[in-house]
């Protein structure tokens, strides 16, 4: 229990740090948002009025507290380009990005772990070497290139997969899957390459431990030895990697949404950056940071499910 | 041989490395009688653990292999049975406990889970029945508060308790043979005695035959009926514990017995056999102990001695005893 409380405090402190850093970065960044909105020919009175409206005339610490308050109340100001609340802009696009990230993560888990088991059981055989070489390739090729190749070779051949655009889940489940499958795979490929190595090494390491010999000595089948005894122990280090990978996956959505023209958070971010739409950029940065920190917290909680040594400490 | 539950004949187990074949067990032959405790003694690296893993069919498959001989369990050759049949025997008819009790239990499952798994692998029964059986066996091996213990994880237990759990797990299916590979080496001396007593008690109550593998002659003297002394992959002497301790024949056995510290002669320097065990496969010719043997002569360096009978129940693999006047040699050696 104390473990979870400690982790929760850590989560809280991290969030404070992140919000402070985000706030400071936007303070330091060159360019006055008020002047960006009003254009170079605006009069000084207009500028001052808008500055007061946006709360930018207040001292820095008050602005920061307003930002934090706004974040929790769902009021992050209005977008400069869209003239609409930042929160609703994010919320509209959130389901797309979350679907994409979850889809990718599921692909990573269901490919990387079986692949890790498969290669671990064939240590130093040719299939192990072959897959290791593919790993290097998978990590080296940039995401946008993989995306374009998938569009070219799979999207153009099979009409089930869309090569761009998004079909909401509420409209058609098959359509949603079709529109998300290729971008999800694009994000997943390099992550599979990384994480299956971790899974393989963790399984290999665990397979050599004494308790595995005990399990075999009881007369258990290889399947029970591997899938029950070895796998649960191997998942402890692999879980850490999946925490990192989910952060990578979310970062991956930004590029991939561009390639597949999916109207998600990533596209919104790129549009906002190019228009110097600072409330939107600030909102998205805070949102992504918040999600990543939350994921790490969930990973920490999952440790206790897997490992009684953490759960029962003290 | 009648009354033998397990018979190992000319067992050879090798490891294959880039440098070639390493014969870890090289023609081991012994039998285990119904209800007896047989000790296998030797220095580390002499092949005693590999012998036990060979019987269990647990030689690491990546580079190890049984290359010859037979392991007869109730006249069934374990080196030839199918993997499926071997799994039925393992844990059910032949069970094993290991040197490191703490790491031999899976850290992420409860004691109860691991015990019930052993039960339900070999016997069809409900979870409730298995649970009851698990609690009973934990009580039987002398663990207090068995009902609570069953929900504990290995890291919450001491080494001695873990070894009791391991023994419980090994005995829960009432195996005919229990192989204990250095079961007390990792434990405190007081706990050692408790574990040995427990094994002896269970041997008497359940009539389980036990192979006790150890490097500690004191342990052998305390619990074993018979003993086989192993050196560099071969058994060099075999017989009843009393005979071996009172009248050891092989120079290696004599050296081992002389190296047991004796409180009566505290001032005397501890005896040790000069040199160390040759790496398996390095000596191509002659008796493997010859380079360290004080009594080695020409023949020892040229040919490999066979097992000869010093008495009907006492075998020794040494040229000193190959001739008629063996008893005399043995007597002289001890006094010298």
XYZ file of C-alpha atoms in Angstrom, chain A residues 123 204 206-222 224-225 228-230 232-233 236 305-313, chain B residues 53 56 58 62 86-88 90-92 94-96 98-100 103-109 113-115 117-118 121-122 153 155-156 166 169 181:
72
model
C 18.166 -19.171 -29.232
C 15.883 -16.249 -21.997
C 14.262 -16.279 -16.743
C 14.423 -19.677 -18.484
C 17.856 -20.263 -16.980
C 16.739 -19.753 -13.380
C 16.332 -22.518 -10.805
C 12.562 -22.300 -10.430
C 12.141 -23.314 -14.074
C 14.024 -26.549 -13.368
C 11.739 -27.117 -10.374
C 8.683 -26.591 -12.571
C 9.980 -29.112 -15.101
C 10.867 -31.469 -12.256
C 7.212 -31.515 -11.213
C 6.363 -33.064 -14.560
C 4.667 -29.983 -16.006
C 4.353 -29.703 -19.765
C 6.635 -27.273 -21.623
C 2.804 -24.661 -18.603
C 6.480 -24.101 -17.770
C 2.798 -19.813 -16.672
C 6.113 -19.828 -14.848
C 8.535 -18.107 -17.204
C 4.780 -14.035 -15.647
C 8.311 -13.414 -14.381
C 8.039 -7.630 -15.065
C -0.160 -7.028 -9.771
C 2.696 -8.997 -11.348
C 5.250 -8.985 -8.571
C 4.302 -9.864 -4.989
C 7.762 -8.773 -3.839
C 6.788 -5.167 -4.641
C 3.205 -5.532 -3.452
C 4.094 -6.957 -0.052
C 7.170 -4.898 0.746
C 19.638 -34.389 -13.694
C 15.228 -36.731 -14.008
C 16.482 -32.549 -17.038
C 20.920 -26.814 -25.510
C 8.918 -38.970 -18.672
C 6.625 -36.131 -17.547
C 4.332 -38.677 -15.892
C 8.820 -36.791 -13.081
C 7.342 -35.405 -9.899
C 5.062 -38.413 -9.509
C 10.785 -39.644 -9.067
C 10.979 -36.221 -7.467
C 13.884 -33.944 -6.781
C 17.656 -28.744 -5.069
C 20.545 -26.896 -3.531
C 19.080 -23.374 -3.494
C 15.540 -19.598 -5.916
C 14.006 -22.998 -6.663
C 10.522 -21.662 -5.945
C 8.829 -19.325 -8.387
C 8.813 -15.847 -6.771
C 5.530 -14.682 -8.316
C 3.250 -17.552 -7.287
C -0.362 -22.413 -5.999
C 2.950 -24.206 -6.595
C 2.071 -27.101 -4.294
C 0.086 -27.454 -9.241
C 2.316 -30.411 -8.357
C -0.548 -32.363 -12.536
C -0.512 -36.001 -11.508
C 5.089 -16.046 -1.365
C 10.284 -14.276 -0.373
C 8.305 -14.187 2.859
C 10.383 -28.016 -1.560
C 6.260 -30.417 -2.974
C 20.885 -32.533 -4.643
